């Protein structure tokens, strides 16, 4: 009998967890599963940021935009709207698997993937985060380091199933010279790329300061631009963005801020970069960095246990702004051999991730 699976996420936008949800759903469908993805259609969205394979059902629940709604109130309303819509269809599924704390709160009881753990100050977010760790019947993590963090904090041991990577898509972009040149022309030459927008968790101000110091102290690298792509988010990071802009003015830096990048254009943007600055302070796996390695682009990553676990020696690590400055200069001056990174990226596939999930579902006592 075919297992009927509902995967739930909180957005239609190209965030890491959403990319994970769609790619996993499509791989499960290729393996013969009957899978639907449920999400909130914010701002009138009726579909995801990219086309989804026809064998995957998509349910985008309308979610009205409300100007100046506080984050806490928006979180509570997000949970309530998704819960009400999904409850009417829940009996159709054997497995209910949430991919974030909002959808987990909406779908309890369920299985939940913990991509990474956050620390919030907004009371509604604190409560949402806690319920989404203690409430699910079982937990999955995409790396052992995050699973260890969950076990230390909550006494629960998640199943570890590594992420997949669409490595072929980014490897192909490495041969797209015309697409890469279009991006270089647009941003003004060679560039260091950061993905995920300008956010505290992404360490954006640290990267800004490191790049400015490199341009100041290394005249031969002064022409290398700093480019930020992405940035669709549920949360309100306006104070952080204001601090970022103020710091840029003080440094006399002029980063290129692209905002959301159309999905078809993303691989050539990544492949055209001279380096990827991946200095997040919290990560579960590092999908953007793995995609960069697939494209043959060197990565400077924050020195985090989870990234050491996933990337080994395939990236350059940096703990401080001074470290980031030094490592960026090194990989730009002498780019490392990309083959080790390409092999690593090729070893993580969505088909393998889907098989591991389906095996977990098969042996789980909580599957109806």
Short mmCIF file of C-alpha atoms in Angstrom, two decimals:
data_model
loop_
_atom_site.label_atom_id
_atom_site.label_comp_id
_atom_site.label_asym_id
_atom_site.label_seq_id
_atom_site.Cartn_x
_atom_site.Cartn_y
_atom_site.Cartn_z
CA UNK A 1 0.00 0.00 0.00
CA UNK A 2 1.30 3.45 -0.92
CA UNK A 3 2.04 5.64 2.10
CA UNK A 4 0.22 8.96 2.01
CA UNK A 5 2.52 11.74 3.24
CA UNK A 6 1.89 15.37 4.13
CA UNK A 7 4.96 17.61 4.38
CA UNK A 8 4.29 21.00 5.95
CA UNK A 9 6.28 24.21 5.71
CA UNK A 10 5.54 27.82 6.58
CA UNK A 11 6.23 29.77 3.39
CA UNK A 12 6.24 29.69 -0.41
CA UNK A 13 9.48 31.71 -0.54
CA UNK A 14 13.00 30.34 -1.22
CA UNK A 15 14.15 29.81 2.35
CA UNK A 16 16.40 26.84 3.14
CA UNK A 17 13.70 24.84 4.89
CA UNK A 18 11.28 25.42 2.01
CA UNK A 19 13.88 24.32 -0.56
CA UNK A 20 14.42 21.21 1.57
CA UNK A 21 10.69 20.47 1.76
CA UNK A 22 10.10 20.71 -1.99
CA UNK A 23 13.18 18.74 -2.99
CA UNK A 24 12.40 16.01 -0.45
CA UNK A 25 8.79 15.81 -1.61
CA UNK A 26 9.83 15.43 -5.25
CA UNK A 27 12.35 12.72 -4.39
CA UNK A 28 9.72 10.86 -2.36
CA UNK A 29 7.36 11.05 -5.34
CA UNK A 30 10.07 9.61 -7.60
CA UNK A 31 10.35 6.74 -5.12
CA UNK A 32 6.64 6.02 -5.51
CA UNK A 33 5.21 7.80 -2.47
CA UNK A 34 1.97 9.77 -2.52
CA UNK A 35 3.07 13.15 -1.13
CA UNK A 36 1.49 16.57 -0.70
CA UNK A 37 3.09 19.78 0.53
CA UNK A 38 1.08 22.18 2.69
CA UNK A 39 2.13 25.77 3.28
CA UNK A 40 0.87 29.27 3.96
CA UNK A 41 0.28 31.38 0.87
CA UNK A 42 1.45 34.72 2.20
CA UNK A 43 0.71 37.89 0.32
CA UNK A 44 -1.63 36.21 -2.15
CA UNK A 45 0.78 33.42 -3.17
CA UNK A 46 -0.96 30.36 -4.57
CA UNK A 47 2.21 28.47 -5.54
CA UNK A 48 5.84 28.09 -4.50
CA UNK A 49 8.75 30.18 -5.75
CA UNK A 50 9.49 27.52 -8.38
CA UNK A 51 7.45 24.92 -10.26
CA UNK A 52 6.88 21.70 -8.32
CA UNK A 53 6.78 18.28 -9.98
CA UNK A 54 3.25 17.36 -11.04
CA UNK A 55 3.29 14.22 -8.87
CA UNK A 56 3.54 16.38 -5.73
CA UNK A 57 0.31 17.94 -4.52
CA UNK A 58 0.53 21.58 -3.41
CA UNK A 59 -1.85 23.17 -0.92
CA UNK A 60 -1.15 26.87 -0.33
CA UNK A 61 -3.47 28.10 2.43
CA UNK A 62 -4.41 31.78 1.93
CA UNK A 63 -2.83 34.02 4.54
CA UNK A 64 -3.83 37.65 4.54
CA UNK A 65 -1.08 40.25 4.86
CA UNK A 66 -1.68 42.76 7.66
CA UNK A 67 0.35 45.94 7.74
CA UNK A 68 2.34 46.55 10.93
CA UNK A 69 1.21 43.29 12.53
CA UNK A 70 3.66 42.43 15.35
CA UNK A 71 5.78 39.33 14.82
CA UNK A 72 4.25 37.55 17.81
CA UNK A 73 0.71 38.09 16.58
CA UNK A 74 1.69 36.99 13.07
CA UNK A 75 3.18 33.76 14.44
CA UNK A 76 0.03 32.95 16.42
CA UNK A 77 -2.17 33.69 13.40
CA UNK A 78 0.09 31.65 11.09
CA UNK A 79 -0.28 28.60 13.32
CA UNK A 80 -4.04 29.02 13.66
CA UNK A 81 -4.68 29.50 9.93
CA UNK A 82 -2.57 26.53 8.86
CA UNK A 83 -3.97 24.33 11.64
CA UNK A 84 -7.59 25.07 10.66
CA UNK A 85 -6.99 24.33 6.98
CA UNK A 86 -4.92 21.19 7.50
CA UNK A 87 -7.26 19.71 10.13
CA UNK A 88 -9.96 19.23 7.52
CA UNK A 89 -7.64 17.05 5.40
CA UNK A 90 -5.54 15.37 8.07
CA UNK A 91 -7.35 12.01 7.96
CA UNK A 92 -6.20 11.53 4.36
CA UNK A 93 -2.55 11.06 5.43
CA UNK A 94 -0.59 8.24 7.04
CA UNK A 95 2.41 10.47 7.82
CA UNK A 96 2.34 14.13 8.86
CA UNK A 97 5.84 15.63 8.80
CA UNK A 98 6.43 19.30 9.67
CA UNK A 99 9.62 21.08 8.60
CA UNK A 100 9.70 24.04 11.02
CA UNK A 101 8.30 25.19 14.33
CA UNK A 102 5.30 27.04 12.87
CA UNK A 103 4.03 24.11 10.82
CA UNK A 104 4.79 21.70 13.68
CA UNK A 105 2.61 23.72 16.03
CA UNK A 106 -0.12 23.71 13.39
CA UNK A 107 0.08 19.94 12.77
CA UNK A 108 0.67 18.38 16.21
CA UNK A 109 0.77 15.46 16.71
CA UNK A 110 3.33 14.98 13.94
CA UNK A 111 6.92 14.20 13.04
CA UNK A 112 9.17 17.24 12.84
CA UNK A 113 12.54 18.05 11.29
CA UNK A 114 14.70 20.36 13.41
CA UNK A 115 16.99 22.05 10.90
CA UNK A 116 18.62 24.23 13.53
CA UNK A 117 17.77 25.60 16.97
CA UNK A 118 17.08 29.28 17.54
CA UNK A 119 16.94 31.60 20.52
CA UNK A 120 14.04 34.04 20.49
CA UNK A 121 12.94 36.87 22.77
CA UNK A 122 9.39 37.29 21.43
CA UNK A 123 7.21 35.29 23.87
CA UNK A 124 5.03 33.78 21.14
CA UNK A 125 8.13 32.60 19.27
CA UNK A 126 9.68 31.17 22.42
CA UNK A 127 6.53 29.14 23.07
CA UNK A 128 6.28 28.06 19.43
CA UNK A 129 9.90 26.88 19.42
CA UNK A 130 9.51 24.92 22.66
CA UNK A 131 6.29 23.15 21.65
CA UNK A 132 7.82 22.21 18.31
CA UNK A 133 10.65 20.34 20.05
CA UNK A 134 8.79 18.66 22.91
CA UNK A 135 5.45 18.02 21.20
CA UNK A 136 6.20 15.96 18.05
CA UNK A 137 6.03 12.18 18.20
CA UNK A 138 9.55 11.94 16.74
CA UNK A 139 12.27 14.31 15.55
CA UNK A 140 14.64 14.32 12.59
CA UNK A 141 17.81 16.41 12.24
CA UNK A 142 19.91 16.94 9.12
CA UNK A 143 23.18 16.72 11.05
CA UNK A 144 24.53 14.97 14.12
CA UNK A 145 25.66 18.22 15.72
CA UNK A 146 22.10 19.59 15.83
CA UNK A 147 20.81 16.22 17.05
CA UNK A 148 23.34 16.39 19.89
CA UNK A 149 22.14 19.90 20.72
CA UNK A 150 18.54 18.67 20.90
CA UNK A 151 19.54 15.77 23.13
CA UNK A 152 21.50 18.01 25.50
CA UNK A 153 18.70 20.53 25.77
CA UNK A 154 15.59 18.35 25.77
CA UNK A 155 16.70 14.77 26.37
CA UNK A 156 15.31 13.62 23.01
CA UNK A 157 17.42 11.83 20.41
CA UNK A 158 16.43 12.71 16.82
CA UNK A 159 17.05 10.48 13.85
CA UNK A 160 19.81 11.98 11.69
CA UNK A 161 19.07 12.11 7.95
CA UNK A 162 21.47 14.35 5.99
CA UNK A 163 20.18 16.88 3.51
CA UNK A 164 20.24 16.33 -0.20
CA UNK A 165 21.79 18.67 -2.75
CA UNK A 166 20.87 19.22 -6.38
CA UNK A 167 24.56 19.10 -7.21
CA UNK A 168 24.12 18.53 -10.94
CA UNK A 169 22.18 21.79 -11.31
CA UNK A 170 25.02 23.83 -9.80
CA UNK A 171 27.77 21.81 -11.49
CA UNK A 172 26.12 22.55 -14.84
CA UNK A 173 26.05 26.27 -13.96
CA UNK A 174 29.83 26.14 -13.62
CA UNK A 175 29.92 25.72 -17.41
CA UNK A 176 27.46 28.55 -18.05
CA UNK A 177 30.01 31.24 -18.84
CA UNK A 178 27.46 33.56 -20.38
CA UNK A 179 25.20 33.43 -17.32
CA UNK A 180 28.12 34.06 -15.00
CA UNK A 181 29.31 37.01 -17.06
CA UNK A 182 25.84 38.55 -16.96
CA UNK A 183 26.00 38.55 -13.17
CA UNK A 184 29.53 40.00 -13.11
CA UNK A 185 28.43 42.75 -15.47
CA UNK A 186 25.41 43.48 -13.32
CA UNK A 187 27.26 43.72 -10.00
CA UNK A 188 30.40 45.38 -11.34
CA UNK A 189 33.07 42.68 -11.59
CA UNK A 190 34.37 39.92 -9.35
CA UNK A 191 32.29 39.30 -6.27
CA UNK A 192 31.99 37.53 -2.95
CA UNK A 193 28.46 36.23 -2.57
CA UNK A 194 26.30 35.79 0.53
CA UNK A 195 22.88 34.14 0.33
CA UNK A 196 19.90 34.32 2.68
CA UNK A 197 19.51 38.06 2.92
CA UNK A 198 20.74 40.48 5.57
CA UNK A 199 19.92 38.88 8.90
CA UNK A 200 21.47 38.44 12.34
CA UNK A 201 21.73 34.66 11.97
CA UNK A 202 23.54 35.04 8.67
CA UNK A 203 26.30 37.13 10.24
CA UNK A 204 25.81 39.79 7.57
CA UNK A 205 27.49 42.64 9.47
CA UNK A 206 30.52 40.46 10.23
CA UNK A 207 30.89 39.69 6.53
CA UNK A 208 30.46 43.36 5.63
CA UNK A 209 33.22 44.37 8.04
CA UNK A 210 35.52 41.57 6.90
CA UNK A 211 35.09 42.45 3.24
CA UNK A 212 35.71 46.15 3.92
CA UNK A 213 38.90 45.32 5.84
CA UNK A 214 40.09 43.07 3.01
CA UNK A 215 39.45 45.76 0.40
CA UNK A 216 41.27 48.33 2.55
CA UNK A 217 44.31 46.20 3.38
CA UNK A 218 44.65 44.24 0.12
CA UNK A 219 44.73 46.73 -2.80
CA UNK A 220 44.85 43.88 -5.32
CA UNK A 221 41.45 42.74 -4.03
CA UNK A 222 39.85 46.18 -3.69
CA UNK A 223 37.82 45.60 -6.86
CA UNK A 224 36.02 42.52 -5.45
CA UNK A 225 32.40 43.42 -4.73
CA UNK A 226 30.29 42.07 -1.88
CA UNK A 227 26.88 40.81 -3.03
CA UNK A 228 23.90 39.76 -0.89
CA UNK A 229 21.16 37.67 -2.47
CA UNK A 230 17.86 36.42 -1.08
CA UNK A 231 16.07 37.74 1.95
CA UNK A 232 12.39 36.74 1.98
CA UNK A 233 11.55 36.06 5.62
CA UNK A 234 8.70 35.85 8.09
CA UNK A 235 10.55 37.88 10.71
CA UNK A 236 11.11 41.60 11.09
CA UNK A 237 14.82 42.34 10.68
CA UNK A 238 14.45 46.05 10.01
CA UNK A 239 16.51 47.09 13.07
CA UNK A 240 19.35 44.78 11.98
CA UNK A 241 19.12 46.07 8.41
CA UNK A 242 19.33 49.65 9.72
CA UNK A 243 22.43 48.73 11.72
CA UNK A 244 23.90 47.07 8.61
CA UNK A 245 23.26 50.16 6.48
CA UNK A 246 24.73 52.44 9.15
CA UNK A 247 27.85 50.28 9.37
CA UNK A 248 28.19 50.30 5.59
CA UNK A 249 28.07 54.12 5.57
CA UNK A 250 30.69 54.33 8.28
CA UNK A 251 32.93 51.90 6.40
CA UNK A 252 32.23 53.70 3.10
CA UNK A 253 31.29 50.29 1.76
CA UNK A 254 28.87 49.79 -1.10
CA UNK A 255 27.58 46.21 -0.99
CA UNK A 256 25.26 45.08 -3.76
CA UNK A 257 21.92 43.99 -2.27
CA UNK A 258 19.97 42.00 -4.84
CA UNK A 259 17.04 40.90 -2.71
CA UNK A 260 15.20 37.73 -3.80
CA UNK A 261 16.78 36.09 -6.86
CA UNK A 262 14.58 34.23 -9.38
CA UNK A 263 15.19 30.52 -8.99
CA UNK A 264 16.33 29.94 -12.60
CA UNK A 265 19.01 32.62 -12.16
CA UNK A 266 20.41 31.35 -8.87
CA UNK A 267 22.87 28.69 -10.13
CA UNK A 268 24.73 31.09 -12.42
CA UNK A 269 24.84 33.71 -9.64
CA UNK A 270 26.47 31.13 -7.37
CA UNK A 271 28.80 29.75 -10.04
CA UNK A 272 29.92 33.24 -11.04
CA UNK A 273 31.10 34.14 -7.53
CA UNK A 274 34.79 34.26 -6.69
CA UNK A 275 33.87 32.94 -3.22
CA UNK A 276 30.85 32.32 -1.02
CA UNK A 277 30.82 33.99 2.38
CA UNK A 278 28.88 31.58 4.58
CA UNK A 279 29.36 33.06 8.05
CA UNK A 280 26.03 32.12 9.66
CA UNK A 281 26.00 31.79 13.42
CA UNK A 282 23.40 28.96 13.30
CA UNK A 283 23.06 26.27 10.65
CA UNK A 284 21.66 22.77 10.42
CA UNK A 285 23.52 21.57 7.34
CA UNK A 286 24.67 24.35 5.03
CA UNK A 287 22.77 23.82 1.79
CA UNK A 288 23.88 27.06 0.10
CA UNK A 289 27.52 26.28 0.84
CA UNK A 290 27.14 22.76 -0.55
CA UNK A 291 25.60 24.18 -3.72
CA UNK A 292 28.56 26.54 -4.07
CA UNK A 293 30.99 23.62 -3.74
CA UNK A 294 29.04 21.76 -6.45
CA UNK A 295 29.64 24.77 -8.70
CA UNK A 296 33.36 24.77 -7.89
CA UNK A 297 33.21 27.96 -5.81
CA UNK A 298 35.39 28.22 -2.67
CA UNK A 299 33.57 28.73 0.62
CA UNK A 300 34.57 30.65 3.73
CA UNK A 301 32.36 29.30 6.54
CA UNK A 302 31.81 30.14 10.18
CA UNK A 303 33.69 27.71 12.40
CA UNK A 304 30.70 25.80 13.80
CA UNK A 305 30.65 22.14 14.92
CA UNK A 306 27.82 21.36 12.51
CA UNK A 307 29.76 22.74 9.54
CA UNK A 308 32.93 20.89 10.58
CA UNK A 309 30.84 17.71 10.65
CA UNK A 310 29.27 18.24 7.24
CA UNK A 311 32.10 19.87 5.28
CA UNK A 312 35.29 18.49 6.79
CA UNK A 313 38.27 20.02 4.96
CA UNK A 314 36.28 21.13 1.90
CA UNK A 315 35.80 24.74 3.12
CA UNK A 316 37.87 27.39 4.90
CA UNK A 317 36.75 28.13 8.47
CA UNK A 318 36.69 31.47 10.28
CA UNK A 319 35.56 32.29 13.81
CA UNK A 320 36.02 36.07 13.95
CA UNK A 321 35.84 39.06 11.62
CA UNK A 322 39.64 39.07 11.39
CA UNK A 323 39.57 35.37 10.50
CA UNK A 324 36.93 35.98 7.81
CA UNK A 325 39.05 38.79 6.36
CA UNK A 326 42.14 36.60 6.21
CA UNK A 327 40.35 33.54 4.79
CA UNK A 328 38.58 35.55 2.09
CA UNK A 329 41.90 36.98 0.99
CA UNK A 330 43.46 33.53 0.86
CA UNK A 331 40.75 31.87 -1.25
CA UNK A 332 40.61 34.85 -3.62
CA UNK A 333 44.39 34.95 -4.02
CA UNK A 334 44.81 31.21 -4.36
CA UNK A 335 41.51 29.41 -5.01
CA UNK A 336 41.64 25.85 -3.69
CA UNK A 337 41.25 22.83 -5.94
CA UNK A 338 37.47 22.53 -6.36
CA UNK A 339 37.38 18.76 -6.89
CA UNK A 340 37.13 17.79 -3.21
CA UNK A 341 34.14 20.09 -2.78
CA UNK A 342 32.47 18.79 -5.92
CA UNK A 343 32.87 15.19 -4.76
CA UNK A 344 31.46 16.06 -1.35
CA UNK A 345 28.42 17.80 -2.83
CA UNK A 346 27.79 14.88 -5.17
CA UNK A 347 27.70 12.49 -2.20
CA UNK A 348 24.52 14.10 -0.80
CA UNK A 349 21.44 13.35 -2.90
CA UNK A 350 17.75 13.98 -2.41
CA UNK A 351 17.00 10.43 -3.52
CA UNK A 352 19.09 9.09 -0.63
CA UNK A 353 17.37 11.48 1.77
CA UNK A 354 13.97 10.35 0.52
CA UNK A 355 14.84 6.67 0.93
CA UNK A 356 15.97 7.31 4.52
CA UNK A 357 12.74 9.15 5.31
CA UNK A 358 10.55 6.46 3.79
CA UNK A 359 12.44 3.82 5.78
CA UNK A 360 11.83 5.82 8.95
CA UNK A 361 8.12 6.03 8.16
CA UNK A 362 7.95 2.28 7.49
CA UNK A 363 9.31 1.36 10.91
CA UNK A 364 7.64 4.12 12.96
CA UNK A 365 4.93 2.95 15.39
CA UNK A 366 3.14 6.29 15.14
CA UNK A 367 2.34 5.93 11.42
CA UNK A 368 -1.38 5.16 11.05
#
